[in-house]
PDB file of C-alpha atoms in Angstrom:
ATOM      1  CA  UNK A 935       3.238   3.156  17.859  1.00 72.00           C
ATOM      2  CA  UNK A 936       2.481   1.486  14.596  1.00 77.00           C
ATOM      3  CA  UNK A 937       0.288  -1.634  14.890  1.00 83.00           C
ATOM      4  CA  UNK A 938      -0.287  -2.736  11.441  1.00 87.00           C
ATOM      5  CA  UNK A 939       1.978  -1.607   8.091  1.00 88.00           C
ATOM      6  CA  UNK A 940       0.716  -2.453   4.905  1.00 89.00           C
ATOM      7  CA  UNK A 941       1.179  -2.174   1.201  1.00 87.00           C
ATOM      8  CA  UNK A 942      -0.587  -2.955  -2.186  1.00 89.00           C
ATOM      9  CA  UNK A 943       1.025  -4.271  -4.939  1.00 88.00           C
ATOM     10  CA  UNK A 944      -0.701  -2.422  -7.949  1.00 87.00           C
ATOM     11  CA  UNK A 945       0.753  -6.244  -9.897  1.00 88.00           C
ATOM     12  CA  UNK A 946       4.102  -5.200  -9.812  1.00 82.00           C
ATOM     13  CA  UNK A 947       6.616  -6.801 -11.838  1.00 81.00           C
ATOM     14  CA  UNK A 948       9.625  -5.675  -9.335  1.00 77.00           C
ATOM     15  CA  UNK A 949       9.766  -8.186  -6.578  1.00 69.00           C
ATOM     16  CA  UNK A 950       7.507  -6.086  -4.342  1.00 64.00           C
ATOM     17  CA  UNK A 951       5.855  -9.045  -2.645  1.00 63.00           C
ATOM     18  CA  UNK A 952       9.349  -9.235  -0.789  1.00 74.00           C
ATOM     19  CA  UNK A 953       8.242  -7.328   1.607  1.00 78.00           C
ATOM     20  CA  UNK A 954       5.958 -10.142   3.355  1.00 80.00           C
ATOM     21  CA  UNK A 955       9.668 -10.741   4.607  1.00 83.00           C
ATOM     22  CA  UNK A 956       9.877  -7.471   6.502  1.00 84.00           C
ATOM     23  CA  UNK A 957       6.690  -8.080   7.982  1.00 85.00           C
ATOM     24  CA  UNK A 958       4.321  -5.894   6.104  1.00 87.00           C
ATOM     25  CA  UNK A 959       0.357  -7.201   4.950  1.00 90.00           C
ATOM     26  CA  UNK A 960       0.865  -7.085   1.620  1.00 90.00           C
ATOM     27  CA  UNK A 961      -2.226  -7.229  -0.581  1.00 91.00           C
ATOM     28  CA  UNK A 962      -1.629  -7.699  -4.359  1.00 91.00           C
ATOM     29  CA  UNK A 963      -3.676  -6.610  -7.424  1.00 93.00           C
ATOM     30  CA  UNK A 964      -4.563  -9.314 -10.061  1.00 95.00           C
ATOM     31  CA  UNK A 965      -3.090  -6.510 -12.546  1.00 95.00           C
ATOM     32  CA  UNK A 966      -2.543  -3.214 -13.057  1.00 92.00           C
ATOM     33  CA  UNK A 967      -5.276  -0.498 -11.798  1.00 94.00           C
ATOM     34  CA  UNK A 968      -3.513   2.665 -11.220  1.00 89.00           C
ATOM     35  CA  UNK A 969      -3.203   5.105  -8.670  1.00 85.00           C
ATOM     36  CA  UNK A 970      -6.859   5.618  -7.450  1.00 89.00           C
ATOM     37  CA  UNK A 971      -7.511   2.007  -7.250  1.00 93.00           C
ATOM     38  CA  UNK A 972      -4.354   1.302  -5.459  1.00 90.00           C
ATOM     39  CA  UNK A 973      -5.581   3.825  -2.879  1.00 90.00           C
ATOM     40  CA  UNK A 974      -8.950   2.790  -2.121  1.00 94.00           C
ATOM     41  CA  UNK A 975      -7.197  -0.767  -0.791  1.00 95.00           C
ATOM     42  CA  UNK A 976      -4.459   0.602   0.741  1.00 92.00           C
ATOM     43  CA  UNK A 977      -7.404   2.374   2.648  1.00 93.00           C
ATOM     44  CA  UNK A 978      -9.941  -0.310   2.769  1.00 96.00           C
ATOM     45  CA  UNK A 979      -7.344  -2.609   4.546  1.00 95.00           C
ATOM     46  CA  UNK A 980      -6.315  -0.188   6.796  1.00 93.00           C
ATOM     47  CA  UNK A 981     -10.029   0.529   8.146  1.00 94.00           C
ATOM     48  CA  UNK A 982     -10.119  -2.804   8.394  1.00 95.00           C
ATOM     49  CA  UNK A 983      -7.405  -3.323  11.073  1.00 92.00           C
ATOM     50  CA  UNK A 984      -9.211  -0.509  12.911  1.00 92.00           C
ATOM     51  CA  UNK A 985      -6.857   2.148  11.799  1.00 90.00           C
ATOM     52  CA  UNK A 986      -6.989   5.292  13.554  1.00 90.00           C
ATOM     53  CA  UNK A 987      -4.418   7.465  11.130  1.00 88.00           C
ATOM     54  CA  UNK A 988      -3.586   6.475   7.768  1.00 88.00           C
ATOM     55  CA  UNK A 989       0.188   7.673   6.220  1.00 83.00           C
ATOM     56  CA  UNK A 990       0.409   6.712   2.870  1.00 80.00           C
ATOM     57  CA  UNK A 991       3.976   6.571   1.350  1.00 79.00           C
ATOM     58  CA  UNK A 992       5.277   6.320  -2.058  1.00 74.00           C
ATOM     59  CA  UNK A 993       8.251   4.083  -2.719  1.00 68.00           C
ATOM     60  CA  UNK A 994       8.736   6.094  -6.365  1.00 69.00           C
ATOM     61  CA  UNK A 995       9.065   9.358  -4.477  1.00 68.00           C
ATOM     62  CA  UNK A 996       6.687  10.668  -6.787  1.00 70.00           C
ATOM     63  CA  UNK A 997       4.089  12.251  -4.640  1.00 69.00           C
ATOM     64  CA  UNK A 998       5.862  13.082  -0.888  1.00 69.00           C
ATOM     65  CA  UNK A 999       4.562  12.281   1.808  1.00 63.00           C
ATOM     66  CA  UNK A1000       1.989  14.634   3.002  1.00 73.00           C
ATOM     67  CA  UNK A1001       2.046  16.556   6.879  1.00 57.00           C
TER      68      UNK A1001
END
């Protein structure tokens, strides 16, 4: 069961901060740091809500999910 979805908003320029509307914590950059940043919050957050298992998924496609 999934408890808590989240996503960071590296200060995205797409509209990504529509997906407060599907329910998601979204936490958004004040600009651009990259990959490694975007990861460490994506994490940080999650530890916060007491996350037991982290999946981290990449709208872009370019890294896959991994098993």
């Amino acid at each position: 069961m999934v408890d808590v979805r989240i996503l960071v908003d590296d200060h995205s320029k797409d509209g990504t901060c529509l997906a407060e509307r599907l329910g998601l914590q979204v936490y958004v950059h004040n600009q651009n740091y990259g990959y490694g940043r975007n990861q460490q919050t994506c994490y940080r957050e999650a530890l916060a809500n007491g996350a037991d298992i982290v999946i981290m998924v990449h709208p872009d496609y370019q890294y896959l999910p991994g098993w």
